[in-house]
Coordinates of C-alpha atoms in Angstrom, one line a residue:
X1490 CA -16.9 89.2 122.0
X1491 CA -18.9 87.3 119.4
X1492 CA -16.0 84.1 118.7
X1493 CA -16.7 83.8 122.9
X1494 CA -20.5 83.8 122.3
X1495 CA -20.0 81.4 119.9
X1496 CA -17.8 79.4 122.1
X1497 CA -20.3 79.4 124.9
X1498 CA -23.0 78.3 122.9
X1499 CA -25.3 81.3 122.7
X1500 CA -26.5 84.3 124.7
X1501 CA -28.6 82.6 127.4
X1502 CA -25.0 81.2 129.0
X1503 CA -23.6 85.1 129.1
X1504 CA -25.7 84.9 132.6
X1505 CA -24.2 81.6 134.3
X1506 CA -20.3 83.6 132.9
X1507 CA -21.4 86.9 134.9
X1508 CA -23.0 84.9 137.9
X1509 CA -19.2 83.3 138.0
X1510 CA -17.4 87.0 137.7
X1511 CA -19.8 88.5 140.9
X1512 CA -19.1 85.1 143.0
X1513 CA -15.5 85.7 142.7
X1514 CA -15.5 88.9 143.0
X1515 CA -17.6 88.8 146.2
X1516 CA -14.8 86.7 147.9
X1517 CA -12.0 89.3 147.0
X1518 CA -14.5 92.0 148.8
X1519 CA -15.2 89.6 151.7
X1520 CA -11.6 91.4 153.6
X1521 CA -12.8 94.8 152.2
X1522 CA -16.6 94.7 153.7
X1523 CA -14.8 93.3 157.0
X1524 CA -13.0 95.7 157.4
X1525 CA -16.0 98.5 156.3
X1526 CA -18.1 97.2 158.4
X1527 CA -15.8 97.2 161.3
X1528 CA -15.1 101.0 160.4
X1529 CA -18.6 101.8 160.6
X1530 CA -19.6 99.2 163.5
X1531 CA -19.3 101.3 166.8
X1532 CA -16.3 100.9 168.5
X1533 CA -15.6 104.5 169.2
X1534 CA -14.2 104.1 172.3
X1535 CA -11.5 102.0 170.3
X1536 CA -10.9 104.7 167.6
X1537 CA -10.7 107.1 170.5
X1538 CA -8.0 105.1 172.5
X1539 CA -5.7 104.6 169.6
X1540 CA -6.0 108.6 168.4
X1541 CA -4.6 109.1 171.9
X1542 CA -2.3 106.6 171.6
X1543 CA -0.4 105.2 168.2
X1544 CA -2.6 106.5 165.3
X1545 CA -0.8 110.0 164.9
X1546 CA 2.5 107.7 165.2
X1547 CA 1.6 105.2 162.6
X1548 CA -0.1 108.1 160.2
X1549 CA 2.8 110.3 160.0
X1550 CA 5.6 107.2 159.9
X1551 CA 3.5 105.5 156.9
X1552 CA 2.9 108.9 155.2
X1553 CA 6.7 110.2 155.8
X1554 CA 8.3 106.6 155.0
X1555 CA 5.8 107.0 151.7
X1556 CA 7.1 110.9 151.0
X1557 CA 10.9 110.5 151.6
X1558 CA 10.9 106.7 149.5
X1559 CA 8.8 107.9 146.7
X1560 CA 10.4 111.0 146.3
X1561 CA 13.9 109.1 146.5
X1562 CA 12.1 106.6 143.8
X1563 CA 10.8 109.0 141.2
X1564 CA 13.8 111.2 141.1
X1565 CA 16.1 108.5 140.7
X1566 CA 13.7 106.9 138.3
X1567 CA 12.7 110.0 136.2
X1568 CA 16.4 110.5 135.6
X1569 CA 18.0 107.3 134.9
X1570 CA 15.1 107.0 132.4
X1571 CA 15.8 110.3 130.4
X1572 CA 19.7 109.6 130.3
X1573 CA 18.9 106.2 128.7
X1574 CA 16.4 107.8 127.0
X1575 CA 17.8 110.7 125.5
X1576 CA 21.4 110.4 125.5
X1577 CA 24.3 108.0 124.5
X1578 CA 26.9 107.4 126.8
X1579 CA 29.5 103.6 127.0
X1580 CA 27.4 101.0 128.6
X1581 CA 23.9 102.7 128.3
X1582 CA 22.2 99.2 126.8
X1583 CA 23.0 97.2 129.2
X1584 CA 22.5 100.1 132.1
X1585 CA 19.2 100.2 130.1
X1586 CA 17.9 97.0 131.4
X1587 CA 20.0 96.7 133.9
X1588 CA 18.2 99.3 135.8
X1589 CA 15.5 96.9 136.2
X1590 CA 17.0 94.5 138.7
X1591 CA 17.0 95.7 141.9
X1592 CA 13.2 95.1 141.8
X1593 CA 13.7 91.6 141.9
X1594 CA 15.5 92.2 145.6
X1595 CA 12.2 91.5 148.2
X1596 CA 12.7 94.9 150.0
X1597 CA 13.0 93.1 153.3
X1598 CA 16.3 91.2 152.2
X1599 CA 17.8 94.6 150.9
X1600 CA 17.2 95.9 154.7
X1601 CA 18.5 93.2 156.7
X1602 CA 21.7 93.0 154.7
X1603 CA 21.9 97.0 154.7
X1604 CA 21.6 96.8 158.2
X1605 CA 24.5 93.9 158.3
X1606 CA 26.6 96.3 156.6
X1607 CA 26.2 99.3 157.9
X1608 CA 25.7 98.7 161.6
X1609 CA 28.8 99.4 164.1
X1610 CA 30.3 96.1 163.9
X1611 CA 29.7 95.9 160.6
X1612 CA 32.4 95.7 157.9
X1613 CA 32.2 99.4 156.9
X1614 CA 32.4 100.8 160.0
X1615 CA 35.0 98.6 160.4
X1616 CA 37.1 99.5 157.3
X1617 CA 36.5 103.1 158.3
X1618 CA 38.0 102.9 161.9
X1619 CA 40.5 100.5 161.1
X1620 CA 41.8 102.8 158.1
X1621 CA 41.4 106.1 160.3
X1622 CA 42.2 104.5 163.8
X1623 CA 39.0 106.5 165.1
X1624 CA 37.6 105.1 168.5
X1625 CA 33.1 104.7 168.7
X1626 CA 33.3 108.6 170.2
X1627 CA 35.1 109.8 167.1
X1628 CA 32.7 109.9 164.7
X1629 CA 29.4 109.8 163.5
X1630 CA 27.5 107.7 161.4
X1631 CA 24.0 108.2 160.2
X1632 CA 21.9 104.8 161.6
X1633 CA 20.5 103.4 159.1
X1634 CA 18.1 101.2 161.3
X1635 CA 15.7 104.4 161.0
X1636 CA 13.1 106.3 159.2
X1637 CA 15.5 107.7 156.5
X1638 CA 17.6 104.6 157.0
X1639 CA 14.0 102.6 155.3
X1640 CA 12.6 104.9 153.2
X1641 CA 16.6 105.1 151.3
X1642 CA 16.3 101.0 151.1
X1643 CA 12.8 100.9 149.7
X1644 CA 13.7 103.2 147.3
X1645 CA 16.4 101.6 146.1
X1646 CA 14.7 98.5 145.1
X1647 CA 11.7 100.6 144.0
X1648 CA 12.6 103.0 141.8
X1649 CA 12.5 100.6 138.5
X1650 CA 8.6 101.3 138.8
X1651 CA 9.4 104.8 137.8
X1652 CA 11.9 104.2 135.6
X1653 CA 10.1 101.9 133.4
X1654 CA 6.8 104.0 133.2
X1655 CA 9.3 107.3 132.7
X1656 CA 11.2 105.3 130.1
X1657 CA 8.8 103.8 128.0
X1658 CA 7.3 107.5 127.9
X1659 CA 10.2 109.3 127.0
X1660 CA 11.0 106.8 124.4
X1661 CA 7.3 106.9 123.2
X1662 CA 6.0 110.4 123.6
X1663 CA 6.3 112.9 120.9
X1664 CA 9.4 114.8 120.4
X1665 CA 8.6 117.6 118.1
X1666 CA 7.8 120.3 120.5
X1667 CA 11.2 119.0 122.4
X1668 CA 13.2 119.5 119.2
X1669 CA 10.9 123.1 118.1
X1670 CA 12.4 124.2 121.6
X1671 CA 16.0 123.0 120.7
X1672 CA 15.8 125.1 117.3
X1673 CA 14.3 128.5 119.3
X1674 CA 17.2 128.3 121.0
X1675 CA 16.1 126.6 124.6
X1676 CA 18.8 125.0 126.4
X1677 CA 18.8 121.0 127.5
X1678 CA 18.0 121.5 130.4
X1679 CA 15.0 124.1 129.8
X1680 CA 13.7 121.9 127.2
X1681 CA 13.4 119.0 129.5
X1682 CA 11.6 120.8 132.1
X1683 CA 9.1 122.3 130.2
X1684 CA 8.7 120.4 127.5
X1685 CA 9.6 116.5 127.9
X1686 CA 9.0 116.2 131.8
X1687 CA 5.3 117.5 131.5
X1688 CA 4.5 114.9 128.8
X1689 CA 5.9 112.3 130.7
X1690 CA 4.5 113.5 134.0
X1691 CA 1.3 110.9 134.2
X1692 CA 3.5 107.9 133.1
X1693 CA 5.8 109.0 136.1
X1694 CA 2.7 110.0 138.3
X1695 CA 1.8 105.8 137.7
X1696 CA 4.6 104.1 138.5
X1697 CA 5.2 106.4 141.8
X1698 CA 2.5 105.2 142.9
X1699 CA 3.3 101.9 142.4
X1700 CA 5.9 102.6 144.3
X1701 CA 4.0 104.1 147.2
X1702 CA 1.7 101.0 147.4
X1703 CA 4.6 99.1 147.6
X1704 CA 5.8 101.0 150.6
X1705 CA 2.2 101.5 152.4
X1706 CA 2.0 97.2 152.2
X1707 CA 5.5 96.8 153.2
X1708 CA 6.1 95.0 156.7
X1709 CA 9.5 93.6 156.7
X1710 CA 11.8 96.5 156.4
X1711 CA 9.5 98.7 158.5
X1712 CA 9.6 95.6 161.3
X1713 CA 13.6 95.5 161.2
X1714 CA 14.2 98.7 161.1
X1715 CA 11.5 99.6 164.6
X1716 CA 9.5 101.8 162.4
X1717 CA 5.9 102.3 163.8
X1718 CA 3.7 102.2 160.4
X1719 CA 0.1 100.6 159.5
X1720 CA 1.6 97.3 158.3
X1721 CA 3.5 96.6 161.6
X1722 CA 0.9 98.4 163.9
X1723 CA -1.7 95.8 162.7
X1724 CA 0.6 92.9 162.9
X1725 CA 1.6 93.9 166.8
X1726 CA -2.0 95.0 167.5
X1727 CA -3.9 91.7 166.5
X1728 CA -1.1 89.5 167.6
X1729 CA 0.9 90.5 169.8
X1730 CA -2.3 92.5 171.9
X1731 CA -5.0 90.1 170.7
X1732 CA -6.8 93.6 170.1
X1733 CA -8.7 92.3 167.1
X1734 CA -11.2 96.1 166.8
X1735 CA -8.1 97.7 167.5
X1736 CA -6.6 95.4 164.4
X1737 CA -9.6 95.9 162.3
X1738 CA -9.7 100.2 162.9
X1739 CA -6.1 100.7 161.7
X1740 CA -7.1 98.2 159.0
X1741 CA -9.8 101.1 158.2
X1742 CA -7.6 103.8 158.0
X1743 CA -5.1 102.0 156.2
X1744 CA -8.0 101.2 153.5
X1745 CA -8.1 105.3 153.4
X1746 CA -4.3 105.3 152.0
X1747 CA -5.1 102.5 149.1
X1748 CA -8.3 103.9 148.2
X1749 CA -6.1 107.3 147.8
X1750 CA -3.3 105.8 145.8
X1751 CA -5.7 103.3 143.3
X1752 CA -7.3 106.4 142.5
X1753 CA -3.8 108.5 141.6
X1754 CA -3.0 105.2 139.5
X1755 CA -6.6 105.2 137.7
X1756 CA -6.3 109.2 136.9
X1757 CA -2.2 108.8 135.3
X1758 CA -3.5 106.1 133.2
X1759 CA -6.3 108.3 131.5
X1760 CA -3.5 110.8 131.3
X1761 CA -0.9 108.8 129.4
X1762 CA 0.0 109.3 125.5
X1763 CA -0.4 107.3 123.2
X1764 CA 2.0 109.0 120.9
X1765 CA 5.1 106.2 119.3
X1766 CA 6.7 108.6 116.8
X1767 CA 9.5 108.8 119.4
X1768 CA 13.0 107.5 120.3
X1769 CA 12.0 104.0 120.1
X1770 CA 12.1 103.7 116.1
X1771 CA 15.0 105.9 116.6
X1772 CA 17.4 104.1 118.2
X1773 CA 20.6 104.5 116.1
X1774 CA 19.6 108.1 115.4
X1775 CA 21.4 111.3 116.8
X1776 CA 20.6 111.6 120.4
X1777 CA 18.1 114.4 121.7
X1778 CA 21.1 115.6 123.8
X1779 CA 24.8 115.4 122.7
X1780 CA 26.9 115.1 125.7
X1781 CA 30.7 116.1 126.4
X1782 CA 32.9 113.4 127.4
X1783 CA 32.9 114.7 131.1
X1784 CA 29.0 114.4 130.6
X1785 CA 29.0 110.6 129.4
X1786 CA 31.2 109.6 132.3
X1787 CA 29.1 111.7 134.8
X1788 CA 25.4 109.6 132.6
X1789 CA 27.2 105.9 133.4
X1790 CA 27.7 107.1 137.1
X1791 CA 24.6 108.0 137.5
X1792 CA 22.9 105.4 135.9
X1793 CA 25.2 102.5 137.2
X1794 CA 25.0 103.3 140.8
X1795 CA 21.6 102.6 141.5
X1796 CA 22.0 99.2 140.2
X1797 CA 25.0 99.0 141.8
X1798 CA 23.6 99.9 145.2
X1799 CA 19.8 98.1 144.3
X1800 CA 21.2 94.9 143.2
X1801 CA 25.2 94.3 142.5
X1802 CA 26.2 94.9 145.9
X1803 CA 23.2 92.6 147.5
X1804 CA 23.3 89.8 145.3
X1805 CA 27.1 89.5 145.9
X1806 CA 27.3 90.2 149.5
X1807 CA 24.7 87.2 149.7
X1808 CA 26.4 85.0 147.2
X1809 CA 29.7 85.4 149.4
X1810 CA 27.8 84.8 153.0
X1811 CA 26.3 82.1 151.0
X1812 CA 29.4 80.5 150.5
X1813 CA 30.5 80.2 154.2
X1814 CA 30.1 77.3 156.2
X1815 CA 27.8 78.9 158.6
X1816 CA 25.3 79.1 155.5
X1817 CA 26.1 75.8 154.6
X1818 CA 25.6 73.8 157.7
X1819 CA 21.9 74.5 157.8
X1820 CA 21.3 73.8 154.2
X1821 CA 20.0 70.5 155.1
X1822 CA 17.0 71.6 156.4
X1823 CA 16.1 74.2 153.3
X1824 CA 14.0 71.7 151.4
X1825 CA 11.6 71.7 154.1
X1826 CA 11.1 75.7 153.4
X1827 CA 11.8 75.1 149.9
X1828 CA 8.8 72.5 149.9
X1829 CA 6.3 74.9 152.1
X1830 CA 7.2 77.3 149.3
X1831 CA 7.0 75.4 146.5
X1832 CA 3.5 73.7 147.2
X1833 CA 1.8 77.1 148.5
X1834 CA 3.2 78.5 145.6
X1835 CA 1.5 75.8 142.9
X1836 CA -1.5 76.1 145.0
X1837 CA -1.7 79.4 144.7
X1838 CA -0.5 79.7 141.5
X1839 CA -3.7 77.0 140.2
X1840 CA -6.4 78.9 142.3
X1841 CA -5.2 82.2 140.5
X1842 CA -5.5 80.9 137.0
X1843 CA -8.9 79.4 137.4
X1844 CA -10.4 82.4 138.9
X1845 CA -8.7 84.7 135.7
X1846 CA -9.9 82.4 133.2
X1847 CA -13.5 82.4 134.8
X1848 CA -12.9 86.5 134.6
X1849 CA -11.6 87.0 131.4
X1850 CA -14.1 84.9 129.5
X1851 CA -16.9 86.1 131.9
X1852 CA -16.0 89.9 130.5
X1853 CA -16.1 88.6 126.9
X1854 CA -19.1 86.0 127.0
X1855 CA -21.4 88.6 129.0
X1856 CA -20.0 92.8 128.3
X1857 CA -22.2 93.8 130.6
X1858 CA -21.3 96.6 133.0
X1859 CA -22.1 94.6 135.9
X1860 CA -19.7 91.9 134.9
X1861 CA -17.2 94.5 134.3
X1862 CA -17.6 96.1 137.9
X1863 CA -17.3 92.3 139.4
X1864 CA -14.0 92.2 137.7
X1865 CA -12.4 95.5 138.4
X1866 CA -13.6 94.5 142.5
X1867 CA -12.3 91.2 142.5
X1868 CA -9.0 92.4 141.0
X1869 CA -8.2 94.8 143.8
X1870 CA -6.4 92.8 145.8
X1871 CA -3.3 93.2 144.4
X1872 CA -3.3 97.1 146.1
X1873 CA -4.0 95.5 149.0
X1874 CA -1.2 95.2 151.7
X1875 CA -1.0 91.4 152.5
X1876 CA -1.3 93.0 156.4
X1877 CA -4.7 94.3 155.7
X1878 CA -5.6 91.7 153.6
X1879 CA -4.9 89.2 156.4
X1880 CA -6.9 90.6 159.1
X1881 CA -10.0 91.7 156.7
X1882 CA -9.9 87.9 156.2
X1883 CA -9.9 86.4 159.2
X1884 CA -12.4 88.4 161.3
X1885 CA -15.4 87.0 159.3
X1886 CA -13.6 83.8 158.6
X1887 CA -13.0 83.5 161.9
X1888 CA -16.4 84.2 163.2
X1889 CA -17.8 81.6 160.7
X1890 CA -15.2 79.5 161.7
X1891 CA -16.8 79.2 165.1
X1892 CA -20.1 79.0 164.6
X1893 CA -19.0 76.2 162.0
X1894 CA -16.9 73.9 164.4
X1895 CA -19.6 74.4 167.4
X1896 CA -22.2 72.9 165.0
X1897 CA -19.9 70.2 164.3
X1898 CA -19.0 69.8 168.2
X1899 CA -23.0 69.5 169.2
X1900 CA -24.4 67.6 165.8
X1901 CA -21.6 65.6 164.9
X1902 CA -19.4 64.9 167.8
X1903 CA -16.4 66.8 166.4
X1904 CA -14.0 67.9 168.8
X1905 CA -10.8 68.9 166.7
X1906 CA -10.9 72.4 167.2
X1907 CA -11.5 75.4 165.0
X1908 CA -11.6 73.5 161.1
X1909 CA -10.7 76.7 158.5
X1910 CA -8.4 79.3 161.1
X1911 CA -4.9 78.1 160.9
X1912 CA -5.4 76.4 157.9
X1913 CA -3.5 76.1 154.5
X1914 CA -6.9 76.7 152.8
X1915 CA -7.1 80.3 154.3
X1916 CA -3.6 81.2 153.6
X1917 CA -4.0 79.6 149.8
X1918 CA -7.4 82.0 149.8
X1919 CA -5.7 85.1 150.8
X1920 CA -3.0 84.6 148.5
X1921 CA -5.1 84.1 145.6
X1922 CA -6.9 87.3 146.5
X1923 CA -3.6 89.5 146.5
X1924 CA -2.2 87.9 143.4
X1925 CA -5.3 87.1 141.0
X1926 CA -4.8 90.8 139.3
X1927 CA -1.4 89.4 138.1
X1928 CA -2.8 86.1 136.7
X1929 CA -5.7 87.8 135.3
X1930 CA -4.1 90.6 133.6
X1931 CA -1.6 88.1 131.4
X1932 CA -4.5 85.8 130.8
X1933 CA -7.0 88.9 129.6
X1934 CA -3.8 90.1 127.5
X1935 CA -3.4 86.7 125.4
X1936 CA -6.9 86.3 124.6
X1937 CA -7.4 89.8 123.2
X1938 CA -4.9 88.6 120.7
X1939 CA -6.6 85.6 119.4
X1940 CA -8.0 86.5 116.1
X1941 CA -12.1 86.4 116.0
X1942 CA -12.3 84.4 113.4
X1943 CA -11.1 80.8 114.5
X1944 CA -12.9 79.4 116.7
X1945 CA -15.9 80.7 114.7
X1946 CA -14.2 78.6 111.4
X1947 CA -13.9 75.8 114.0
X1948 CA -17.7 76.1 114.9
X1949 CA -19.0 76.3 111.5
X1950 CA -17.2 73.2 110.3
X1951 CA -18.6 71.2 113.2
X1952 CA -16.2 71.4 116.0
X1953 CA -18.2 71.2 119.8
X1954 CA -17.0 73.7 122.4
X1955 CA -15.1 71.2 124.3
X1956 CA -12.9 70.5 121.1
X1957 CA -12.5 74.6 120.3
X1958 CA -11.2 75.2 123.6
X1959 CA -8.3 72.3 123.2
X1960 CA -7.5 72.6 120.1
X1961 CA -7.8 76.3 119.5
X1962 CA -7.8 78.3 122.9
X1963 CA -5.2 76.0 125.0
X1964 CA -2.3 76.0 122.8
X1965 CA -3.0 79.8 121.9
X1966 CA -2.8 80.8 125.8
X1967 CA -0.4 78.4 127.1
X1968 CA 2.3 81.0 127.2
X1969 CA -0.3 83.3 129.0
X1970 CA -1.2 81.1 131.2
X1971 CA 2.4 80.0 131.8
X1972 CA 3.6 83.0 132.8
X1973 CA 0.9 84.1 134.8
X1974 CA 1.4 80.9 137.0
X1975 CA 5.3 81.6 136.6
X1976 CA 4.5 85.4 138.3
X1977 CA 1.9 84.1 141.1
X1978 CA 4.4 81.5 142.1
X1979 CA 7.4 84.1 142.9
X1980 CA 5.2 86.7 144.1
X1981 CA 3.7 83.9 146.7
X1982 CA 7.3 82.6 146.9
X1983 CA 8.3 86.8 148.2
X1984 CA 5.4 87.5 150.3
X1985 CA 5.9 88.1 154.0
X1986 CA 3.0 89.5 156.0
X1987 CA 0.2 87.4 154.8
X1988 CA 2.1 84.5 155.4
X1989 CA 3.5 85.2 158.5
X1990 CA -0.5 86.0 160.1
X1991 CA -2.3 83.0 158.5
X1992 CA 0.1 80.6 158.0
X1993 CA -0.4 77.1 160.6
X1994 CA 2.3 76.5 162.6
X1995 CA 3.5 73.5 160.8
X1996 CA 4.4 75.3 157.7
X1997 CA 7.7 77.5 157.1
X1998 CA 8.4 78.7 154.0
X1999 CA 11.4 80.7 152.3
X2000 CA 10.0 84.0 153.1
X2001 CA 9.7 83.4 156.6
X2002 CA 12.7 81.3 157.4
X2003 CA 14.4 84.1 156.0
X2004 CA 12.3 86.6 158.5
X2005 CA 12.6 84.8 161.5
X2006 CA 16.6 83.9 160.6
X2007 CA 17.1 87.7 159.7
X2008 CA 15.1 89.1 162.8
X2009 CA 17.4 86.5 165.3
X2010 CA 20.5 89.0 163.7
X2011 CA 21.3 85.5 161.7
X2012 CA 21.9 86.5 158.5
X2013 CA 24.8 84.5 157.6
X2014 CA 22.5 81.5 158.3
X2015 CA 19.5 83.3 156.1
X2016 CA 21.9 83.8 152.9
X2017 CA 20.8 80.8 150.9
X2018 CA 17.0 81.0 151.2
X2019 CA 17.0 84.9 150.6
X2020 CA 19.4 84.1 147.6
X2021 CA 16.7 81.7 146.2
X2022 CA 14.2 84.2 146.9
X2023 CA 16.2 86.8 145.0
X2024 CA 16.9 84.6 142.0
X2025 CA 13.1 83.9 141.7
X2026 CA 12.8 87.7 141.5
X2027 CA 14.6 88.2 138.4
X2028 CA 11.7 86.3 136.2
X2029 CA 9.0 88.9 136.7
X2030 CA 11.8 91.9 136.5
X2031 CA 13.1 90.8 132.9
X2032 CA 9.2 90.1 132.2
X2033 CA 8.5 93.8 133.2
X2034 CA 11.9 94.9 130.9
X2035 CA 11.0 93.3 127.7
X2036 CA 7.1 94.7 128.4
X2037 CA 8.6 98.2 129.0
X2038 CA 10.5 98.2 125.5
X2039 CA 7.4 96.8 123.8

């Protein structure tokens, strides 16, 4: 705190860093209040018409999507993670990071090209009547255009959340008691249930629910599969009814769920050890659990199909529609969508990084409590589904928005229409709101590991602030900062729901094109955007790997 004091040039600036950290922070919470007040804003009748109506539907689709996806997710997680972790088996290093990569598959692409597969005229129903000679009435097969159907896809590319967490804390936690339990004479698998499984059980409690944020925000498997759940019931009710209190109540209630799972997150990282006299120095040493040859087969199956399922079989079934002429013909218009993409995603990216820098120096030039409550608000947003995000934004955008253009109208003549809704400037806003915890989490991370001492030398020997911060702090957080633009860019480059409600009509992106090509059963024609999009994935996935190791 005191080089940044320094830096600033003295204490009276430390209230100019923490007036910056409550502005920003004010316009993350301007969705939130939106959508408070609009919760505590009469309406009842409203409230009253949709308990009668699609709440219970939406409540118990979101919370039995979330149950049956995170519970598919932490088991599949939890396991894959000890087998890495505990035992040897052929192929377990590169299963070890290979279990990472489905999470670079947007969940939305893994549905449509599940659903491609699987459907009646698809090529494994196919396979299966043409090798049996079965008619349609001889058999069944379990849709997988339902409930189960998404909650099996989301966890497929979701699990990694668990599995890193569950990893890193088998590899880190302490083994002593696991090994004191081995020498009384407990078996494997009793040792692992009471004794390595309870101390990794908050590291495990964290990632599932990053998993089960993942799946409250999630609109575009829920939206292909017909699923009725919070993140398509808002998009239908404040677009496709214009009910915009009837938008803003489910947003409420929505807000219930995130407020429920940031909490869970907050409470497993208080619970987490920080214990390293584990398998990670030990990684040539005798395995915690010796298995038979039968055993290390039965670890490689295990551990290969969910990559396998997550990623393999995606990525190639795209890479071969990709190669078809049917993909190909429309390949001249991609650099339009790869454009919209690319400039939303720079834009974004740019916003992001200002507003973490303004953060992360705020928290170090002022330590006040204050400053760090402005923070922790205004880096919400990334629990935020981009659905409720969306309308929280453009109620009181919208309502400044026309009290703006009908001062312009009667003072100046204007008569353009409405100047901010349907803007780029909105969508660029929201964006920057979901995605500044990422930028601001890498940027806070590479200045707590500039020594104190420099730009102090610096100062005493004469150097002015402006020459400190490009000499000393730019080259010092230039790969911070370059990989905090590199993970805003693909997450804006994946993002669907936002983008979809606020974008203008002029402006298609890779995301969408892929939506609306996908949602017309086109998803020959869809194969090379959502391959793009899946390639930009695997950045932030082998980002996350190499973090989990460390």
């Amino acid at each position: 705190m005191m080089r940044l004091r320094q830096f600033a040039g003295g204490d009276a600036s430390g209230g100019a860093w923490a007036g910056a950290a409550l502005a920003l922070a004010a316009l993350a919470a301007l969705p939130l209040g939106a959508i408070g007040w609009a919760a505590l804003a009469g309406g009842g009748e409203t409230l009253g018409d949709l308990a009668a109506t699609v709440l219970p539907t939406y409540v118990a689709n979101t919370a039995l999507l979330m149950l049956l996806a995170g519970g598919f997710a932490a088991v599949t997680g939890t396991a894959c993670a000890w087998l890495i972790a505990a035992t040897r088996f052929p192929g377990r290093r590169v299963l070890g990071w290979a279990l990472v990569l489905p999470l670079a598959v947007p969940a939305y692409i893994a549905a449509y090209i599940y659903a491609d597969l699987l459907e009646f005229a698809g090529p494994v129903q196919s396979a299966l009547r043409s090798a049996t000679g079965w008619g349609p009435d001889d058999y069944v097969f379990p849709p997988i255009r339902s409930l189960v159907g998404g909650a099996l896809v989301l966890g497929l590319v979701l699990y990694p959340y668990v599995y890193l967490l569950a990893r890193t804390a088998f590899a880190t936690q302490s083994l002593t008691q696991f090994r004191a339990a081995r020498s009384l004479g407990a078996r494997p698998s009793r040792a692992f249930w009471h004794v390595a499984l309870p101390a990794a059980r908050p590291a495990i409690a964290g990632g599932l629910a990053l998993v089960l944020m993942e799946v409250l925000a999630d609109f575009g498997v829920a939206e292909y599969f017909a699923i009725p759940t919070f993140s398509t019931g808002i998009f239908r009710t404040w677009l496709a009814s214009g009910d915009k209190p009837g938008a803003l109540k489910l947003a409420a209630i929505m807000l219930l769920f995130v407020i429920a799972l940031v909490a869970l997150e907050a409470a497993t990282r208080r619970g987490r050890s920080d214990s390293r006299d584990g398998l990670a120095a030990r990684e040539e040493a005798e395995p915690l659990v010796a298995l038979s040859p039968l055993g290390k087969a039965l670890a490689f199956v295990a551990c290969f199909t969910p990559v396998l399922l997550g990623f393999v079989l995606p990525a190639g079934y795209l890479a071969m529609l990709a190669l078809t002429e049917t993909a190909q013909a429309p390949a001249g218009d991609l650099a339009s969508y790869a454009t919209g993409s690319l400039w939303l995603g720079l834009a974004a990216a740019s916003t992001c990084l200002i507003a973490a820098l303004l953060l992360a120096f705020a928290l170090a030039r002022s330590g006040s409590r204050l400053t760090a409550s402005a923070i922790r608000v205004a880096t919400l947003g990334y629990a935020l589904p981009g659905a409720l995000l969306a309308v929280g934004l453009l109620a009181p955008l919208g309502a400044f928005d026309q009290n703006l253009t009908r001062f312009a109208r009667d003072s100046l003549g204007w008569s353009g229409g409405l100047l901010l809704t349907g803007t780029s400037l909105i969508l660029v806003y929201a964006l920057s709101v979901r995605f500044l915890t990422v930028a601001y989490n890498t940027v806070s991370g590479g200045l707590s590991r500039i020594p104190p001492g420099l730009d102090a030398a610096a100062r005493s020997l004469g150097a002015r602030p402006s020459r400190v911060l490009a000499r000393i702090y730019a080259p010092l957080l230039a790969p911070s900062l370059a990989g905090a633009a590199a993970l805003v860019f693909i997450d804006t480059l994946r993002e669907l729901p936002a983008t979809l409600i606020l974008r203008p009509f002029n402006l298609e992106t890779l995301a969408t094109r892929t939506y609306r090509l996908a949602s017309d059963e086109r998803l020959v024609e869809a194969a090379i955007p959502a391959l793009i999009l899946l390639g930009a994935g695997l950045l932030p996935v082998l980002l996350l790997n190499r973090l989990g190791k460390r």
